[in-house]
């Protein structure tokens, strides 16, 4: 369906592709992987014709429809979320818009004298809307939006009033409703809660078109794809299998290439040593010459390209008392909406509690109550003795000073630390060399999250409260964070939609329900085994 034939592409000084080739066949579901900046988004843009390759060609079979979801959703305002989603469905959306304006005209007293002609036109348009399957399409649009956790109110309200994350869901819903022959999805799992993520996973598994997608969520990727295309060093390499198979295969290939490289190096060293020893002897001149020629003809094996893997070790956190935080009789409401009524909860030392609950259940509110960011309407929240709290919240990234560099931000927070230790810290969180001189205002969401995390963990608290810490983080940084946090001796309370993160780090589950908190000993994996569901909203 889509072929990339020996494409080459350069952005400024950076070479992204050198005579790279790959193909996407009918019905294939492919994960596109590679380090940040390797050219994944550029590849999508070349397939959709937004950018041409410098050399080679991108061939799309005649009549193949492509839907492209990217993080850049553009402006949305002035119509409902449902209308915005249906807009991607072509002619039917224009008819729907006319139908809506005619409905408004019929209810407008100023247009009373034209009522007969408006009603007549309404009948014609309604007939066309029905013939195009408009009512069924609207039902499907609502179904997709509901799957992505929209309430009826949000579906019918002005899309312009939604936050950036929800607008992204609208843009994603538009592509899903289109059901094109090929979907190109650039990070569709960003900004989704666990319920929406699992709904999307099931939708994409059942989708019979071809799919090429990127995602920093390994579980999500693993359950959908059957093939991986890796961008690395300007080339495209295909692996048959899911993401876990790709990782194993890549590690095996690296090991084999390293062994081959070492064997060749040993052989070369032997040959060079012979040449050095006997080059001055006339009796060995012919042998020396023949070996020199042999060396010149040898195809050199390159050592495997090492992925930069970072690791971070916590300095030990000071010990806290056994009771870390105690909530007693807590009431909390926002306007008419009751979030908590008489909530009791005790978190004890070294517990790692993950908080689960459907949208609006009060997950972030619980974290805000515990950290003192929000006060309860009634009841008490008490931190235990010697508790040193660290709170990672989404808004923490907005508090970075845009005029400071990464290094200046670290220096300001840790004035007594040596330059070397701060550079080492920055390196652990993916900022190597000159990158520490970047101003905070130009950082991406992922870079900001890494910087905030680095500042929080350098001098670690003994109670970590984390609200979606893996949002924006790539797989390598997530792995580093999981490895570091699994060695952490303190207490954790966290919300995450990343199932790999939940399973690796939790030893207690707090499920928020309308009846109160259901508590499960054992981590997320035990919770799934016991309830038969991966998220509370999917039960029943």
Short mmCIF file of C-alpha atoms in Angstrom, two decimals:
data_model
loop_
_atom_site.label_atom_id
_atom_site.label_comp_id
_atom_site.label_asym_id
_atom_site.label_seq_id
_atom_site.Cartn_x
_atom_site.Cartn_y
_atom_site.Cartn_z
CA UNK A 1 0.00 0.00 0.00
CA UNK A 2 2.81 2.39 0.92
CA UNK A 3 6.47 2.04 -0.10
CA UNK A 4 9.49 4.08 0.89
CA UNK A 5 12.05 3.53 -1.87
CA UNK A 6 15.68 4.48 -1.04
CA UNK A 7 14.68 7.77 0.58
CA UNK A 8 17.24 10.27 1.83
CA UNK A 9 16.35 13.28 3.98
CA UNK A 10 18.35 15.97 5.72
CA UNK A 11 17.06 18.64 8.13
CA UNK A 12 19.64 21.44 8.30
CA UNK A 13 22.88 19.75 9.36
CA UNK A 14 21.12 16.61 10.59
CA UNK A 15 20.96 13.61 8.26
CA UNK A 16 17.77 11.66 9.06
CA UNK A 17 17.63 9.05 6.27
CA UNK A 18 20.23 7.66 3.88
CA UNK A 19 18.81 5.51 1.05
CA UNK A 20 16.33 3.94 3.50
CA UNK A 21 13.57 1.58 2.34
CA UNK A 22 10.50 0.06 4.02
CA UNK A 23 6.91 -0.93 3.16
CA UNK A 24 3.49 -0.98 4.81
CA UNK A 25 1.25 -3.77 3.48
CA UNK A 26 -2.55 -4.11 3.70
CA UNK A 27 -3.75 -4.84 7.25
CA UNK A 28 -0.26 -4.62 8.83
CA UNK A 29 0.03 -3.01 12.26
CA UNK A 30 3.50 -1.57 12.67
CA UNK A 31 5.25 0.22 15.53
CA UNK A 32 7.73 2.91 14.45
CA UNK A 33 10.58 3.19 16.95
CA UNK A 34 13.84 5.09 17.30
CA UNK A 35 15.56 7.60 19.57
CA UNK A 36 14.10 11.10 19.98
CA UNK A 37 14.97 13.24 16.96
CA UNK A 38 15.63 10.18 14.73
CA UNK A 39 12.97 11.33 12.24
CA UNK A 40 9.73 9.51 13.17
CA UNK A 41 7.50 12.58 12.71
CA UNK A 42 9.38 13.53 9.49
CA UNK A 43 8.63 10.05 8.13
CA UNK A 44 4.91 10.54 8.77
CA UNK A 45 5.04 13.93 7.06
CA UNK A 46 6.74 12.41 4.01
CA UNK A 47 4.08 9.68 3.74
CA UNK A 48 1.28 12.29 3.88
CA UNK A 49 3.04 14.48 1.31
CA UNK A 50 3.60 17.38 3.72
CA UNK A 51 7.35 17.09 3.13
CA UNK A 52 9.14 15.55 0.14
CA UNK A 53 12.22 13.33 0.56
CA UNK A 54 15.47 14.87 -0.77
CA UNK A 55 16.08 11.71 -2.81
CA UNK A 56 14.14 8.51 -3.49
CA UNK A 57 10.36 8.32 -3.49
CA UNK A 58 7.34 7.63 -1.32
CA UNK A 59 4.80 5.57 -3.28
CA UNK A 60 1.18 5.37 -2.09
CA UNK A 61 -1.11 3.05 -4.05
CA UNK A 62 -3.88 4.74 -6.01
CA UNK A 63 -7.10 5.32 -4.04
CA UNK A 64 -5.60 4.58 -0.62
CA UNK A 65 -7.05 6.89 2.05
CA UNK A 66 -4.74 8.00 4.88
CA UNK A 67 -5.69 9.44 8.29
CA UNK A 68 -2.87 11.17 10.17
CA UNK A 69 -3.02 12.01 13.87
CA UNK A 70 -0.21 14.20 15.20
CA UNK A 71 0.38 16.09 18.46
CA UNK A 72 -0.14 19.39 16.63
CA UNK A 73 -3.95 19.55 16.51
CA UNK A 74 -4.39 23.18 15.40
CA UNK A 75 -7.27 25.49 16.29
CA UNK A 76 -10.70 24.15 17.26
CA UNK A 77 -13.61 26.35 18.29
CA UNK A 78 -17.16 27.32 17.43
CA UNK A 79 -18.82 23.92 17.18
CA UNK A 80 -19.49 20.87 19.30
CA UNK A 81 -16.98 18.04 19.79
CA UNK A 82 -19.38 15.70 17.91
CA UNK A 83 -19.54 18.07 14.92
CA UNK A 84 -15.74 18.43 14.95
CA UNK A 85 -15.29 14.64 14.90
CA UNK A 86 -17.85 14.20 12.09
CA UNK A 87 -16.06 16.90 10.10
CA UNK A 88 -13.46 14.31 9.10
CA UNK A 89 -16.11 12.18 7.40
CA UNK A 90 -16.38 14.33 4.24
CA UNK A 91 -19.69 15.38 2.62
CA UNK A 92 -21.90 14.20 5.47
CA UNK A 93 -20.33 16.73 7.83
CA UNK A 94 -21.25 19.66 5.54
CA UNK A 95 -24.86 18.40 5.41
CA UNK A 96 -24.84 18.05 9.22
CA UNK A 97 -23.66 21.67 9.58
CA UNK A 98 -26.46 22.91 7.30
CA UNK A 99 -28.99 20.81 9.23
CA UNK A 100 -27.81 22.44 12.47
CA UNK A 101 -28.11 25.98 11.08
CA UNK A 102 -31.61 25.21 9.71
CA UNK A 103 -32.66 23.90 13.15
CA UNK A 104 -31.45 27.19 14.66
CA UNK A 105 -33.30 29.18 11.95
CA UNK A 106 -36.58 27.35 12.69
CA UNK A 107 -36.30 28.37 16.34
CA UNK A 108 -35.42 32.01 15.49
CA UNK A 109 -38.50 34.36 15.83
CA UNK A 110 -36.89 36.87 13.43
CA UNK A 111 -37.05 34.29 10.63
CA UNK A 112 -40.76 33.48 11.21
CA UNK A 113 -41.84 34.83 7.79
CA UNK A 114 -39.40 32.45 6.02
CA UNK A 115 -40.50 29.46 8.10
CA UNK A 116 -42.19 27.60 5.22
CA UNK A 117 -39.14 27.72 2.95
CA UNK A 118 -36.83 26.83 5.91
CA UNK A 119 -39.00 23.79 6.77
CA UNK A 120 -39.02 22.71 3.12
CA UNK A 121 -35.23 23.03 2.89
CA UNK A 122 -34.87 21.22 6.24
CA UNK A 123 -36.84 18.26 4.84
CA UNK A 124 -34.57 18.07 1.76
CA UNK A 125 -31.36 18.32 3.83
CA UNK A 126 -32.62 15.84 6.40
CA UNK A 127 -33.35 13.35 3.60
CA UNK A 128 -29.83 13.78 2.21
CA UNK A 129 -28.35 13.43 5.70
CA UNK A 130 -30.25 10.18 6.21
CA UNK A 131 -29.23 8.85 2.77
CA UNK A 132 -25.57 9.48 3.62
CA UNK A 133 -25.93 7.50 6.85
CA UNK A 134 -25.60 10.68 8.92
CA UNK A 135 -27.62 9.52 11.93
CA UNK A 136 -25.65 6.29 12.15
CA UNK A 137 -22.43 8.30 11.79
CA UNK A 138 -23.39 10.65 14.63
CA UNK A 139 -24.07 7.60 16.80
CA UNK A 140 -20.63 6.21 15.90
CA UNK A 141 -18.99 9.60 16.64
CA UNK A 142 -20.60 9.63 20.09
CA UNK A 143 -19.51 6.03 20.67
CA UNK A 144 -15.87 6.88 19.84
CA UNK A 145 -15.94 10.00 22.05
CA UNK A 146 -17.48 7.99 24.90
CA UNK A 147 -14.67 5.44 24.48
CA UNK A 148 -12.21 8.30 24.90
CA UNK A 149 -13.99 9.26 28.18
CA UNK A 150 -16.10 12.22 26.98
CA UNK A 151 -19.29 12.94 28.92
CA UNK A 152 -22.48 13.85 26.96
CA UNK A 153 -22.03 17.43 28.13
CA UNK A 154 -18.50 17.60 26.71
CA UNK A 155 -19.63 16.04 23.41
CA UNK A 156 -22.28 18.71 22.87
CA UNK A 157 -20.37 21.68 24.33
CA UNK A 158 -18.12 24.05 22.36
CA UNK A 159 -14.90 22.24 21.52
CA UNK A 160 -13.05 25.57 22.03
CA UNK A 161 -13.70 25.34 25.79
CA UNK A 162 -11.75 22.07 26.09
CA UNK A 163 -8.14 21.86 27.31
CA UNK A 164 -5.30 20.94 24.92
CA UNK A 165 -5.32 17.30 26.06
CA UNK A 166 -9.06 16.92 25.37
CA UNK A 167 -8.73 18.64 21.97
CA UNK A 168 -6.13 16.00 21.11
CA UNK A 169 -8.72 13.33 21.92
CA UNK A 170 -11.18 15.07 19.55
CA UNK A 171 -8.54 15.05 16.78
CA UNK A 172 -7.86 11.37 17.45
CA UNK A 173 -11.60 10.54 17.43
CA UNK A 174 -11.91 12.22 14.02
CA UNK A 175 -9.29 9.84 12.53
CA UNK A 176 -10.87 6.79 14.22
CA UNK A 177 -14.33 7.68 12.86
CA UNK A 178 -12.89 8.12 9.35
CA UNK A 179 -11.66 4.49 9.36
CA UNK A 180 -9.24 5.23 6.52
CA UNK A 181 -7.31 2.46 4.71
CA UNK A 182 -4.18 3.53 6.58
CA UNK A 183 -3.88 5.22 9.97
CA UNK A 184 -0.71 7.07 10.89
CA UNK A 185 -0.79 7.74 14.65
CA UNK A 186 1.97 9.80 16.25
CA UNK A 187 1.83 9.19 20.02
CA UNK A 188 -1.93 8.45 20.28
CA UNK A 189 -1.46 7.16 23.85
CA UNK A 190 -0.36 10.58 25.20
CA UNK A 191 -2.94 12.43 27.33
CA UNK A 192 -5.18 9.36 27.72
CA UNK A 193 -6.34 7.94 31.04
CA UNK A 194 -6.12 4.19 31.61
CA UNK A 195 -9.76 3.46 30.60
CA UNK A 196 -9.45 5.41 27.31
CA UNK A 197 -6.10 3.78 26.60
CA UNK A 198 -7.53 0.27 26.95
CA UNK A 199 -10.60 1.23 24.87
CA UNK A 200 -8.30 2.57 22.10
CA UNK A 201 -6.16 -0.58 22.28
CA UNK A 202 -9.27 -2.74 21.65
CA UNK A 203 -10.47 -0.43 18.86
CA UNK A 204 -7.12 -0.60 17.03
CA UNK A 205 -6.86 -4.36 17.45
CA UNK A 206 -10.28 -4.74 15.77
CA UNK A 207 -9.49 -2.17 13.02
CA UNK A 208 -8.93 -3.98 9.72
CA UNK A 209 -6.90 -1.26 7.99
CA UNK A 210 -3.13 -0.78 8.07
CA UNK A 211 -1.57 1.06 11.00
CA UNK A 212 1.78 2.77 11.53
CA UNK A 213 2.21 4.31 14.97
CA UNK A 214 4.64 5.59 17.56
CA UNK A 215 4.03 5.29 21.30
CA UNK A 216 6.05 5.58 24.50
CA UNK A 217 3.73 3.05 26.16
CA UNK A 218 5.27 -0.42 25.79
CA UNK A 219 2.15 -2.36 26.93
CA UNK A 220 -0.05 -0.48 24.46
CA UNK A 221 2.44 -1.05 21.63
CA UNK A 222 2.95 -4.72 22.54
CA UNK A 223 -0.74 -5.58 22.36
CA UNK A 224 -1.44 -4.00 18.98
CA UNK A 225 1.51 -4.36 16.63
CA UNK A 226 2.88 -7.41 14.80
CA UNK A 227 5.91 -5.70 13.26
CA UNK A 228 8.44 -3.01 14.18
CA UNK A 229 10.26 -0.58 11.90
CA UNK A 230 13.27 0.95 13.61
CA UNK A 231 14.87 4.24 12.54
CA UNK A 232 18.52 4.26 13.50
CA UNK A 233 21.56 5.89 11.98
CA UNK A 234 19.71 6.93 8.82
CA UNK A 235 18.39 3.45 8.01
CA UNK A 236 15.05 1.63 8.39
CA UNK A 237 15.18 -1.94 9.77
CA UNK A 238 12.09 -4.18 9.96
CA UNK A 239 11.50 -6.78 12.68
CA UNK A 240 8.57 -9.24 12.58
CA UNK A 241 6.91 -9.53 15.98
CA UNK A 242 5.71 -7.29 18.81
CA UNK A 243 7.76 -4.73 20.74
CA UNK A 244 9.06 -7.28 23.28
CA UNK A 245 10.31 -9.51 20.40
CA UNK A 246 11.97 -6.49 18.77
CA UNK A 247 13.84 -5.70 22.01
CA UNK A 248 15.08 -9.29 22.34
CA UNK A 249 16.05 -9.47 18.66
CA UNK A 250 17.85 -6.14 18.77
CA UNK A 251 19.82 -7.19 21.86
CA UNK A 252 20.71 -10.52 20.18
CA UNK A 253 21.82 -8.76 16.97
CA UNK A 254 23.96 -6.37 19.02
CA UNK A 255 25.55 -9.28 20.88
CA UNK A 256 26.31 -11.13 17.63
CA UNK A 257 27.71 -7.99 16.00
CA UNK A 258 29.87 -7.29 19.06
CA UNK A 259 31.25 -10.87 19.00
CA UNK A 260 31.95 -10.59 15.25
CA UNK A 261 33.65 -7.21 15.78
CA UNK A 262 35.81 -8.59 18.60
CA UNK A 263 36.84 -11.66 16.55
CA UNK A 264 37.82 -9.47 13.63
CA UNK A 265 39.72 -7.06 15.90
CA UNK A 266 41.68 -9.99 17.38
CA UNK A 267 42.50 -11.28 13.87
CA UNK A 268 43.53 -7.78 12.70
CA UNK A 269 45.74 -7.29 15.76
CA UNK A 270 47.48 -10.62 14.98
CA UNK A 271 48.05 -9.70 11.34
CA UNK A 272 49.29 -6.19 12.19
CA UNK A 273 51.61 -7.61 14.83
CA UNK A 274 53.12 -10.02 12.20
CA UNK A 275 53.57 -7.16 9.72
CA UNK A 276 55.24 -4.94 12.36
CA UNK A 277 57.60 -7.76 13.43
CA UNK A 278 58.77 -8.84 9.99
CA UNK A 279 58.44 -5.75 7.75
CA UNK A 280 62.17 -4.96 8.06
CA UNK A 281 63.29 -8.52 7.08
CA UNK A 282 63.95 -9.15 3.43
CA UNK A 283 63.33 -12.90 3.89
CA UNK A 284 59.67 -12.18 4.87
CA UNK A 285 58.99 -9.37 2.34
CA UNK A 286 56.61 -11.44 0.16
CA UNK A 287 54.61 -12.68 3.17
CA UNK A 288 54.38 -9.16 4.62
CA UNK A 289 53.17 -7.73 1.27
CA UNK A 290 50.55 -10.45 0.87
CA UNK A 291 49.22 -9.81 4.39
CA UNK A 292 49.09 -6.03 3.83
CA UNK A 293 47.04 -6.60 0.65
CA UNK A 294 44.76 -9.04 2.52
CA UNK A 295 44.11 -6.41 5.23
CA UNK A 296 43.26 -3.76 2.65
CA UNK A 297 40.56 -6.01 1.13
CA UNK A 298 38.85 -6.99 4.39
CA UNK A 299 35.33 -5.59 4.96
CA UNK A 300 35.52 -4.06 8.41
CA UNK A 301 32.81 -5.05 10.91
CA UNK A 302 31.47 -1.99 12.74
CA UNK A 303 30.91 -2.23 16.49
CA UNK A 304 27.18 -2.14 17.34
CA UNK A 305 25.71 1.32 17.82
CA UNK A 306 25.19 1.56 21.55
CA UNK A 307 21.91 3.14 22.61
CA UNK A 308 22.66 5.68 25.27
CA UNK A 309 21.21 4.06 28.34
CA UNK A 310 21.07 6.20 31.45
CA UNK A 311 20.81 5.04 35.02
CA UNK A 312 20.21 6.97 38.19
CA UNK A 313 20.82 5.86 41.75
CA UNK A 314 19.10 7.58 44.65
CA UNK A 315 21.08 8.73 47.60
CA UNK A 316 19.25 7.05 50.53
CA UNK A 317 16.24 9.03 51.76
CA UNK A 318 16.02 9.82 55.49
CA UNK A 319 13.75 7.42 57.41
CA UNK A 320 10.22 8.64 58.23
CA UNK A 321 7.89 7.54 61.01
CA UNK A 322 5.71 4.46 60.38
CA UNK A 323 2.51 6.48 59.72
CA UNK A 324 3.29 8.64 56.68
CA UNK A 325 -0.04 10.37 56.05
CA UNK A 326 -3.40 10.02 57.79
CA UNK A 327 -6.71 11.33 56.38
CA UNK A 328 -9.66 11.33 58.80
CA UNK A 329 -13.28 12.25 57.98
CA UNK A 330 -12.25 14.23 54.88
CA UNK A 331 -15.01 15.96 52.91
CA UNK A 332 -14.25 17.66 49.59
CA UNK A 333 -16.53 19.11 46.95
CA UNK A 334 -16.16 21.41 43.95
CA UNK A 335 -19.38 23.42 43.63
CA UNK A 336 -22.22 20.88 43.53
CA UNK A 337 -19.85 17.99 42.81
CA UNK A 338 -19.05 15.86 45.85
CA UNK A 339 -15.62 14.23 45.52
CA UNK A 340 -15.14 12.84 49.04
CA UNK A 341 -17.53 12.40 51.93
CA UNK A 342 -16.00 11.18 55.19
CA UNK A 343 -12.84 9.72 53.63
CA UNK A 344 -10.49 7.79 55.96
CA UNK A 345 -7.09 6.64 54.70
CA UNK A 346 -3.75 5.74 56.26
CA UNK A 347 -0.56 5.34 54.20
CA UNK A 348 2.28 3.59 56.03
CA UNK A 349 6.05 3.68 55.56
CA UNK A 350 7.43 1.89 52.47
CA UNK A 351 3.99 1.36 50.95
CA UNK A 352 3.82 2.11 47.22
CA UNK A 353 0.16 2.93 46.65
CA UNK A 354 -1.12 3.38 43.11
CA UNK A 355 -4.42 5.24 42.87
CA UNK A 356 -6.97 3.97 40.30
CA UNK A 357 -10.37 5.38 39.42
CA UNK A 358 -12.41 6.58 36.46
CA UNK A 359 -12.17 10.17 35.22
CA UNK A 360 -13.52 12.53 37.85
CA UNK A 361 -13.23 9.96 40.67
CA UNK A 362 -10.84 12.30 42.51
CA UNK A 363 -7.38 10.82 41.86
CA UNK A 364 -5.55 14.15 41.49
CA UNK A 365 -7.70 15.66 44.29
CA UNK A 366 -6.48 12.93 46.66
CA UNK A 367 -2.87 13.77 45.81
CA UNK A 368 -3.55 17.50 46.28
CA UNK A 369 -5.15 16.86 49.70
CA UNK A 370 -2.18 14.73 50.79
CA UNK A 371 0.36 17.35 49.65
CA UNK A 372 -1.56 20.28 51.14
CA UNK A 373 -2.07 21.87 47.69
CA UNK A 374 -5.83 21.69 48.38
CA UNK A 375 -7.46 21.95 51.81
CA UNK A 376 -10.32 19.62 52.84
CA UNK A 377 -13.74 21.24 53.42
CA UNK A 378 -13.97 19.18 56.63
CA UNK A 379 -11.76 16.61 58.34
CA UNK A 380 -7.99 16.43 58.78
CA UNK A 381 -4.93 15.47 56.73
CA UNK A 382 -1.89 14.81 58.93
CA UNK A 383 1.65 14.06 57.79
CA UNK A 384 3.59 11.75 60.12
CA UNK A 385 6.81 12.41 61.98
CA UNK A 386 10.01 13.14 59.96
CA UNK A 387 8.11 13.00 56.65
CA UNK A 388 9.88 14.89 53.87
CA UNK A 389 7.47 15.27 50.94
CA UNK A 390 8.23 15.49 47.22
CA UNK A 391 5.34 16.21 44.83
CA UNK A 392 5.49 15.81 41.05
CA UNK A 393 2.43 17.46 39.51
CA UNK A 394 1.66 18.39 35.90
CA UNK A 395 1.67 22.10 36.79
CA UNK A 396 5.22 21.79 38.23
CA UNK A 397 6.54 22.06 34.68
CA UNK A 398 4.88 25.46 34.24
CA UNK A 399 6.79 26.80 37.27
CA UNK A 400 10.21 26.47 35.58
CA UNK A 401 11.85 29.84 34.87
CA UNK A 402 11.95 30.10 31.05
CA UNK A 403 14.98 32.43 31.10
CA UNK A 404 17.20 30.02 33.03
CA UNK A 405 19.14 27.22 31.39
CA UNK A 406 18.82 23.60 32.55
CA UNK A 407 22.13 23.91 34.39
CA UNK A 408 21.19 27.23 36.05
CA UNK A 409 17.91 25.65 37.25
CA UNK A 410 19.83 22.79 38.88
CA UNK A 411 22.42 25.19 40.38
CA UNK A 412 19.68 27.38 41.85
CA UNK A 413 18.08 24.37 43.54
CA UNK A 414 21.35 22.85 44.78
CA UNK A 415 23.76 25.75 45.42
CA UNK A 416 26.18 23.54 47.41
CA UNK A 417 26.48 20.78 44.81
CA UNK A 418 29.62 20.54 42.66
CA UNK A 419 29.43 21.26 38.92
CA UNK A 420 30.49 17.66 38.24
CA UNK A 421 27.69 16.13 40.28
CA UNK A 422 25.08 18.41 38.66
CA UNK A 423 26.35 17.52 35.19
CA UNK A 424 26.19 13.83 36.13
CA UNK A 425 22.60 14.33 37.37
CA UNK A 426 21.65 16.12 34.12
CA UNK A 427 23.25 13.27 32.12
CA UNK A 428 21.21 10.65 34.00
CA UNK A 429 18.03 12.45 32.96
CA UNK A 430 19.05 12.68 29.31
CA UNK A 431 20.76 16.09 29.16
CA UNK A 432 24.33 15.46 28.01
CA UNK A 433 27.08 17.87 26.96
CA UNK A 434 25.89 21.26 25.71
CA UNK A 435 22.21 20.38 26.18
CA UNK A 436 22.48 21.69 29.76
CA UNK A 437 22.78 25.18 28.24
CA UNK A 438 19.27 25.02 26.72
CA UNK A 439 16.84 27.63 28.07
CA UNK A 440 13.83 26.15 29.87
CA UNK A 441 11.42 27.98 27.58
CA UNK A 442 12.50 25.96 24.52
CA UNK A 443 12.22 22.57 26.25
CA UNK A 444 9.63 20.03 25.09
CA UNK A 445 7.08 18.60 27.53
CA UNK A 446 9.25 15.50 27.99
CA UNK A 447 12.40 17.53 28.67
CA UNK A 448 10.59 19.68 31.24
CA UNK A 449 9.25 16.56 32.98
CA UNK A 450 12.78 15.10 33.12
CA UNK A 451 14.22 18.32 34.56
CA UNK A 452 11.53 18.58 37.28
CA UNK A 453 12.08 14.91 38.12
CA UNK A 454 15.86 15.42 38.35
CA UNK A 455 15.39 18.36 40.76
CA UNK A 456 13.04 16.31 42.91
CA UNK A 457 15.18 13.17 43.12
CA UNK A 458 18.69 14.61 43.59
CA UNK A 459 18.13 15.07 47.32
CA UNK A 460 15.29 12.56 47.65
CA UNK A 461 12.29 13.01 49.93
CA UNK A 462 11.10 9.97 51.90
CA UNK A 463 7.52 10.37 50.62
CA UNK A 464 7.05 10.70 46.86
CA UNK A 465 3.66 11.82 45.53
CA UNK A 466 3.57 11.50 41.73
CA UNK A 467 0.74 12.59 39.43
CA UNK A 468 1.23 10.96 36.00
CA UNK A 469 5.06 11.06 36.18
CA UNK A 470 5.48 9.17 32.90
CA UNK A 471 3.52 11.60 30.70
CA UNK A 472 5.86 12.85 27.93
CA UNK A 473 8.68 10.46 28.92
CA UNK A 474 10.19 8.21 26.25
CA UNK A 475 10.66 4.49 26.88
CA UNK A 476 14.35 4.74 27.81
CA UNK A 477 13.69 7.43 30.46
CA UNK A 478 10.71 5.47 31.81
CA UNK A 479 12.91 2.38 32.17
CA UNK A 480 15.55 4.44 33.98
CA UNK A 481 12.90 5.88 36.31
CA UNK A 482 11.39 2.44 37.04
CA UNK A 483 14.86 1.02 37.76
CA UNK A 484 15.66 3.94 40.09
CA UNK A 485 12.30 3.90 41.91
CA UNK A 486 12.39 0.14 42.43
CA UNK A 487 15.55 0.71 44.56
CA UNK A 488 13.88 3.60 46.44
CA UNK A 489 13.44 2.94 50.18
CA UNK A 490 10.77 5.56 50.87
CA UNK A 491 6.96 5.66 50.52
CA UNK A 492 5.07 6.37 47.29
CA UNK A 493 1.56 7.50 46.39
CA UNK A 494 1.06 7.80 42.64
CA UNK A 495 -1.33 8.03 39.70
CA UNK A 496 -0.26 6.67 36.30
CA UNK A 497 -1.90 5.35 33.14
CA UNK A 498 1.22 3.36 32.23
CA UNK A 499 0.53 -0.29 33.07
CA UNK A 500 4.20 -1.27 32.93
CA UNK A 501 4.99 1.47 35.49
CA UNK A 502 2.00 0.45 37.69
CA UNK A 503 2.94 -3.23 37.65
CA UNK A 504 6.64 -2.64 38.30
CA UNK A 505 6.30 -0.29 41.27
CA UNK A 506 3.05 -0.73 43.23
CA UNK A 507 2.56 -2.94 46.29
CA UNK A 508 -0.89 -1.62 47.23
CA UNK A 509 -3.86 -0.42 45.15
CA UNK A 510 -6.35 2.28 46.17
CA UNK A 511 -9.39 2.12 43.90
CA UNK A 512 -11.62 5.20 44.13
CA UNK A 513 -15.32 4.34 43.71
CA UNK A 514 -18.59 6.22 44.47
CA UNK A 515 -18.95 3.99 47.57
CA UNK A 516 -15.49 4.98 48.87
CA UNK A 517 -11.95 3.60 48.57
CA UNK A 518 -11.51 -0.12 47.89
CA UNK A 519 -8.06 -1.17 49.07
CA UNK A 520 -6.12 -4.12 47.67
CA UNK A 521 -2.93 -5.51 49.18
CA UNK A 522 -0.44 -6.55 46.53
CA UNK A 523 0.33 -4.43 43.50
CA UNK A 524 -1.39 -3.67 40.21
CA UNK A 525 -0.71 -7.16 38.77
CA UNK A 526 -2.54 -8.77 41.73
CA UNK A 527 -5.37 -6.23 41.37
CA UNK A 528 -5.84 -7.22 37.69
CA UNK A 529 -5.79 -10.94 38.61
CA UNK A 530 -8.30 -10.43 41.43
CA UNK A 531 -10.78 -8.16 39.62
CA UNK A 532 -10.35 -9.48 36.07
CA UNK A 533 -10.06 -5.87 34.82
CA UNK A 534 -7.14 -3.58 34.04
CA UNK A 535 -9.02 -0.43 35.03
CA UNK A 536 -12.03 0.27 37.29
CA UNK A 537 -14.19 1.86 34.57
CA UNK A 538 -14.14 -1.32 32.48
CA UNK A 539 -15.93 -3.54 34.94
CA UNK A 540 -19.32 -5.07 34.16
#
